[in-house]
């Protein structure tokens, strides 16, 4: 047979030929994608910082206006918390007075007081004997000489019970239980103080909640309007970016960082305003408390509340910017 009929070997079968390799994948790996994502966010953050730094006065005034709106509900909430700390005084206003029978002596009264103090609903129980009660009545009423002429002490022993919680239904249940104890002649509770206290606290909490909602809406409008102005100032730049294929996410990112930075700045300013304002107000509170022989003072801004204020302000800034970007950026299209 002729050699021309012998088929030629394929390139991969030739001696010394290299094996065929699979084509390399052109897809970037995870680390490359992550670095690109980080670079994009860093560039957007730095761009937002530069743009805010170019207008320091305008940026500061915007943050200050937001800080005033943030500090109002936060300050009222802190003041309401300080008022609640006066619960010791209010609890004494809601004390249950147990008037004992005339034949109950000091030893029996102390035993009953110890038994009442062990109840979980009771924060404190104080025994006032007949002689001690008479001395206090003489000192406070100014009728000391007249009372000394009485043949015997007309006052019974008294146990003052301070409840642990101020609750009308719970206090009434506790009063009925204490009234049935042996040796107790009368259990008296002034529920009017409790009702007034509960109404004042409920009104304060509702007022703070409503004010917070209104000011949150106002802050969202301020942030949204500010971001809208930034979008209008960069209209031509945004249209060019979209024209060359820039995605909406890429265009939105600097404005989201800008709104978050506005929120962080306003949160820091609100923290400073509250700290200074409460410290200034605390001087007058200390003077007033001293007139009542009390050491009550405002607690200031706790660290956890300040951090919550800062985080909430940053979140409000982000949400406001997000709403503004979604509303106005869709109207910009390359022409």
Coordinates of C-alpha atoms in Angstrom, one line a residue:
X1 CA 0.0 0.0 0.0
X2 CA 1.1 3.5 -0.6
X3 CA 2.3 5.7 2.2
X4 CA -0.2 8.4 1.0
X5 CA -3.0 6.3 2.4
X6 CA -1.7 6.4 5.9
X7 CA -3.6 9.1 8.0
X8 CA -1.6 11.8 9.5
X9 CA -1.4 11.8 13.3
X10 CA -3.4 14.6 15.1
X11 CA -1.4 17.3 16.7
X12 CA -2.1 16.0 20.2
X13 CA -0.8 12.5 19.1
X14 CA 2.5 13.7 17.7
X15 CA 5.6 13.0 19.5
X16 CA 6.6 15.8 21.8
X17 CA 3.3 17.7 21.3
X18 CA 1.9 19.4 24.4
X19 CA -1.4 18.3 25.8
X20 CA -4.4 20.5 25.0
X21 CA -5.3 22.7 28.0
X22 CA -8.7 23.9 29.0
X23 CA -9.3 27.6 28.4
X24 CA -8.8 29.7 31.5
X25 CA -11.9 31.3 33.1
X26 CA -12.3 35.0 32.7
X27 CA -14.5 35.4 35.8
X28 CA -12.8 37.3 38.7
X29 CA -12.4 35.5 42.0
X30 CA -14.1 36.4 45.3
X31 CA -11.1 38.4 46.6
X32 CA -11.0 40.5 43.5
X33 CA -14.7 41.3 43.8
X34 CA -14.3 42.1 47.5
X35 CA -11.4 44.5 46.9
X36 CA -13.4 46.2 44.1
X37 CA -16.4 46.6 46.4
X38 CA -14.2 48.0 49.2
X39 CA -12.5 50.4 46.8
X40 CA -15.9 51.6 45.5
X41 CA -17.2 52.3 49.1
X42 CA -14.0 54.0 50.2
X43 CA -14.0 56.2 47.1
X44 CA -17.6 57.2 47.7
X45 CA -17.0 57.9 51.4
X46 CA -13.9 60.1 50.7
X47 CA -15.8 61.9 47.9
X48 CA -18.7 62.7 50.3
X49 CA -16.3 63.9 53.0
X50 CA -14.5 66.2 50.5
X51 CA -17.8 67.7 49.3
X52 CA -19.0 68.4 52.8
X53 CA -15.6 69.9 53.7
X54 CA -15.9 72.3 50.8
X55 CA -18.9 73.8 52.4
X56 CA -18.1 73.8 56.2
X57 CA -20.5 76.4 57.2
X58 CA -23.5 75.0 55.3
X59 CA -22.8 71.5 56.5
X60 CA -22.4 72.6 60.1
X61 CA -25.7 74.6 60.0
X62 CA -27.5 71.6 58.5
X63 CA -26.2 69.3 61.2
X64 CA -27.0 71.9 63.9
X65 CA -30.6 72.2 62.8
X66 CA -30.9 68.4 62.9
X67 CA -29.2 68.3 66.3
X68 CA -31.7 70.7 67.8
X69 CA -34.6 68.6 66.5
X70 CA -32.9 65.4 67.9
X71 CA -32.1 66.9 71.3
X72 CA -35.6 68.0 72.1
X73 CA -37.3 64.5 72.4
X74 CA -34.1 63.0 73.8
X75 CA -33.8 65.7 76.5
X76 CA -37.5 65.3 77.5
X77 CA -37.0 61.5 77.7
X78 CA -34.0 61.9 80.0
X79 CA -35.9 64.4 82.2
X80 CA -38.8 62.0 82.4
X81 CA -36.4 59.3 83.5
X82 CA -35.0 61.6 86.2
X83 CA -38.5 62.3 87.4
X84 CA -39.1 58.6 87.6
X85 CA -36.0 58.3 89.8
X86 CA -37.9 60.3 92.4
X87 CA -40.0 57.1 92.9
X88 CA -38.8 56.9 96.5
X89 CA -40.5 60.1 97.4
X90 CA -43.6 59.2 95.4
X91 CA -43.7 55.8 96.9
X92 CA -43.8 57.5 100.3
X93 CA -46.7 59.6 99.1
X94 CA -48.5 56.3 98.3
X95 CA -47.6 54.6 101.6
X96 CA -50.2 52.4 103.3
X97 CA -50.8 53.5 106.9
X98 CA -51.7 50.6 109.2
X99 CA -53.2 51.9 112.4
X100 CA -52.9 49.2 115.1
X101 CA -55.3 48.4 117.9
X102 CA -54.6 50.1 121.2
X103 CA -53.5 46.9 123.0
X104 CA -50.6 46.2 120.5
X105 CA -47.3 47.0 122.2
X106 CA -43.9 47.7 120.6
X107 CA -42.8 44.1 120.6
X108 CA -45.9 42.8 118.8
X109 CA -45.7 45.8 116.4
X110 CA -42.1 45.0 115.5
X111 CA -42.9 41.3 114.9
X112 CA -45.8 42.3 112.6
X113 CA -43.5 44.9 110.9
X114 CA -40.9 42.2 110.2
X115 CA -43.6 39.9 108.7
X116 CA -44.9 42.6 106.4
X117 CA -41.4 43.6 105.3
X118 CA -40.8 40.1 104.0
X119 CA -43.7 40.4 101.5
X120 CA -42.5 40.7 97.8
X121 CA -44.8 43.6 97.2
X122 CA -43.3 45.6 100.0
X123 CA -40.2 47.7 99.7
X124 CA -40.0 48.9 103.3
X125 CA -42.0 48.8 106.5
X126 CA -41.5 51.1 109.4
X127 CA -42.9 50.8 112.9
X128 CA -43.9 53.9 114.8
X129 CA -44.7 53.2 118.5
X130 CA -47.3 55.1 120.4
X131 CA -44.8 57.1 122.4
X132 CA -42.8 58.0 119.3
X133 CA -46.0 59.0 117.4
X134 CA -47.0 61.2 120.3
X135 CA -43.7 63.0 120.3
X136 CA -43.7 63.6 116.6
X137 CA -47.3 64.8 116.8
X138 CA -46.4 67.2 119.6
X139 CA -43.4 68.5 117.6
X140 CA -45.3 69.0 114.3
X141 CA -48.6 70.3 115.6
X142 CA -47.4 72.8 118.1
X143 CA -49.9 71.4 120.7
X144 CA -47.2 70.0 123.0
X145 CA -48.4 71.6 126.2
X146 CA -52.0 70.7 125.6
X147 CA -51.2 67.1 124.8
X148 CA -49.1 66.7 128.0
X149 CA -52.2 67.3 130.0
X150 CA -54.0 64.3 128.7
X151 CA -54.4 61.4 131.1
X152 CA -53.1 58.8 128.5
X153 CA -51.7 58.6 125.1
X154 CA -54.6 58.6 122.6
X155 CA -52.6 57.6 119.5
X156 CA -52.3 54.0 118.4
X157 CA -49.2 52.3 117.0
X158 CA -48.5 52.8 113.3
X159 CA -46.8 50.8 110.6
X160 CA -45.9 52.7 107.4
X161 CA -45.7 50.3 104.4
X162 CA -43.9 51.5 101.3
X163 CA -44.9 49.5 98.2
X164 CA -42.4 48.3 95.7
X165 CA -44.5 49.2 92.7
X166 CA -46.9 52.1 92.2
X167 CA -50.0 50.4 90.8
X168 CA -53.5 51.3 91.7
X169 CA -55.0 47.8 91.5
X170 CA -51.9 46.2 93.1
X171 CA -51.9 48.7 96.0
X172 CA -55.6 48.2 96.7
X173 CA -55.1 44.4 96.8
X174 CA -52.1 44.9 99.2
X175 CA -54.1 47.2 101.4
X176 CA -57.0 44.7 101.7
X177 CA -54.5 41.9 102.6
X178 CA -52.8 44.1 105.3
X179 CA -56.2 45.2 106.7
X180 CA -57.0 41.5 107.5
X181 CA -53.8 41.0 109.6
X182 CA -54.2 40.4 113.3
X183 CA -53.8 43.6 115.4
X184 CA -54.6 46.0 112.5
X185 CA -57.5 48.3 113.1
X186 CA -57.4 50.4 110.0
X187 CA -55.4 50.3 106.7
X188 CA -55.5 53.6 104.9
X189 CA -54.2 54.3 101.4
X190 CA -54.4 57.7 99.6
X191 CA -55.1 56.5 96.0
X192 CA -55.5 60.0 94.8
X193 CA -51.8 60.5 94.8
X194 CA -51.3 57.3 92.9
X195 CA -53.9 58.3 90.2
X196 CA -52.3 61.8 89.8
X197 CA -48.8 60.3 89.6
X198 CA -49.9 57.7 87.0
X199 CA -51.7 60.4 84.9
X200 CA -48.7 62.7 84.9
X201 CA -46.3 60.0 83.9
X202 CA -48.6 58.7 81.2
X203 CA -49.1 62.2 79.8
X204 CA -45.3 62.8 79.8
X205 CA -44.6 59.5 78.0
X206 CA -47.3 60.2 75.4
X207 CA -46.1 63.7 74.8
X208 CA -42.5 62.6 74.3
X209 CA -43.6 59.8 71.9
X210 CA -45.7 62.2 69.8
X211 CA -43.0 64.8 69.7
X212 CA -40.5 62.2 68.7
X213 CA -42.6 61.1 65.8
X214 CA -43.1 64.6 64.5
X215 CA -39.4 65.5 64.8
X216 CA -38.4 62.3 63.1
X217 CA -40.6 63.2 60.1
X218 CA -39.1 66.7 60.1
X219 CA -35.6 65.2 60.1
X220 CA -36.4 63.0 57.2
X221 CA -37.7 66.0 55.3
X222 CA -34.5 68.0 56.1
X223 CA -32.2 65.2 55.0
X224 CA -34.3 64.5 51.9
X225 CA -34.3 68.2 50.8
X226 CA -30.5 68.5 51.4
X227 CA -29.7 65.4 49.4
X228 CA -32.1 66.6 46.6
X229 CA -30.1 69.8 46.4
X230 CA -26.8 67.8 46.1
X231 CA -28.4 65.7 43.4
X232 CA -29.4 68.8 41.4
X233 CA -26.0 70.3 41.7
X234 CA -24.5 67.1 40.2
X235 CA -27.1 66.6 37.5
X236 CA -24.7 66.8 34.6
X237 CA -22.2 64.5 36.3
X238 CA -24.8 61.9 37.0
X239 CA -26.1 62.0 33.4
X240 CA -22.6 61.5 32.1
X241 CA -22.0 58.6 34.5
X242 CA -25.2 56.9 33.4
X243 CA -24.3 57.6 29.8
X244 CA -21.1 55.6 30.0
X245 CA -22.8 52.7 31.8
X246 CA -22.7 53.6 35.4
X247 CA -25.3 51.6 37.5
X248 CA -27.8 53.2 39.8
X249 CA -26.1 51.6 42.8
X250 CA -22.8 53.3 41.8
X251 CA -24.5 56.6 41.4
X252 CA -26.5 56.3 44.7
X253 CA -23.6 55.4 46.9
X254 CA -22.0 58.8 47.5
X255 CA -25.4 60.3 48.4
X256 CA -26.1 57.5 50.9
X257 CA -22.8 58.2 52.6
X258 CA -23.5 61.9 52.6
X259 CA -26.8 61.4 54.4
X260 CA -25.2 59.0 56.9
X261 CA -22.5 61.6 57.6
X262 CA -25.1 64.3 58.1
X263 CA -26.8 62.0 60.6
X264 CA -23.6 61.2 62.5
X265 CA -22.7 64.9 62.7
X266 CA -26.1 65.9 64.0
X267 CA -26.0 63.0 66.5
X268 CA -22.7 64.2 67.9
X269 CA -23.9 67.8 68.1
X270 CA -27.1 66.7 69.8
X271 CA -25.1 64.7 72.3
X272 CA -23.0 67.8 73.1
X273 CA -26.1 70.1 73.3
X274 CA -27.8 67.7 75.7
X275 CA -24.7 67.3 77.9
X276 CA -24.2 71.0 78.2
X277 CA -27.9 71.8 78.6
X278 CA -28.5 69.3 81.3
X279 CA -25.3 70.4 83.2
X280 CA -26.5 74.0 83.0
X281 CA -30.0 73.0 84.2
X282 CA -28.5 70.8 87.0
X283 CA -27.2 73.8 88.9
X284 CA -30.7 75.1 89.4
X285 CA -32.0 71.7 90.2
X286 CA -29.4 71.2 92.9
X287 CA -30.3 74.6 94.4
X288 CA -34.0 73.7 94.5
X289 CA -33.4 70.2 95.9
X290 CA -31.2 71.7 98.6
X291 CA -34.1 73.8 99.8
X292 CA -36.0 70.5 100.4
X293 CA -33.0 68.9 102.1
X294 CA -32.6 66.5 99.1
X295 CA -29.6 65.4 97.2
X296 CA -31.4 64.9 93.9
X297 CA -29.5 65.8 90.8
X298 CA -30.0 65.2 87.1
X299 CA -28.2 62.2 85.8
X300 CA -27.0 63.8 82.5
X301 CA -26.6 61.8 79.3
X302 CA -25.6 58.1 80.0
X303 CA -23.1 56.6 77.6
X304 CA -25.6 54.0 76.3
X305 CA -28.2 56.7 75.6
X306 CA -25.6 58.9 73.8
X307 CA -24.5 55.9 71.6
X308 CA -28.2 55.1 70.9
X309 CA -28.7 58.8 69.9
X310 CA -25.7 58.7 67.6
X311 CA -26.8 55.4 66.0
X312 CA -30.4 56.6 65.6
X313 CA -29.2 59.8 64.0
X314 CA -27.0 58.0 61.5
X315 CA -29.9 55.6 60.6
X316 CA -32.2 58.5 60.1
X317 CA -29.7 60.2 57.8
X318 CA -29.3 57.0 55.8
X319 CA -33.1 56.5 55.5
X320 CA -33.7 60.1 54.5
X321 CA -31.0 59.9 51.9
X322 CA -32.3 56.6 50.6
X323 CA -35.8 58.1 50.1
X324 CA -34.5 61.2 48.4
X325 CA -32.3 59.2 46.1
X326 CA -35.1 56.8 45.1
X327 CA -37.4 59.7 44.5
X328 CA -35.1 62.1 42.5
X329 CA -32.4 60.0 40.9
X330 CA -34.8 58.0 38.8
X331 CA -35.8 61.2 37.0
X332 CA -32.3 61.7 35.8
X333 CA -31.6 59.9 32.5
X334 CA -28.8 60.5 29.9
X335 CA -29.9 62.6 27.0

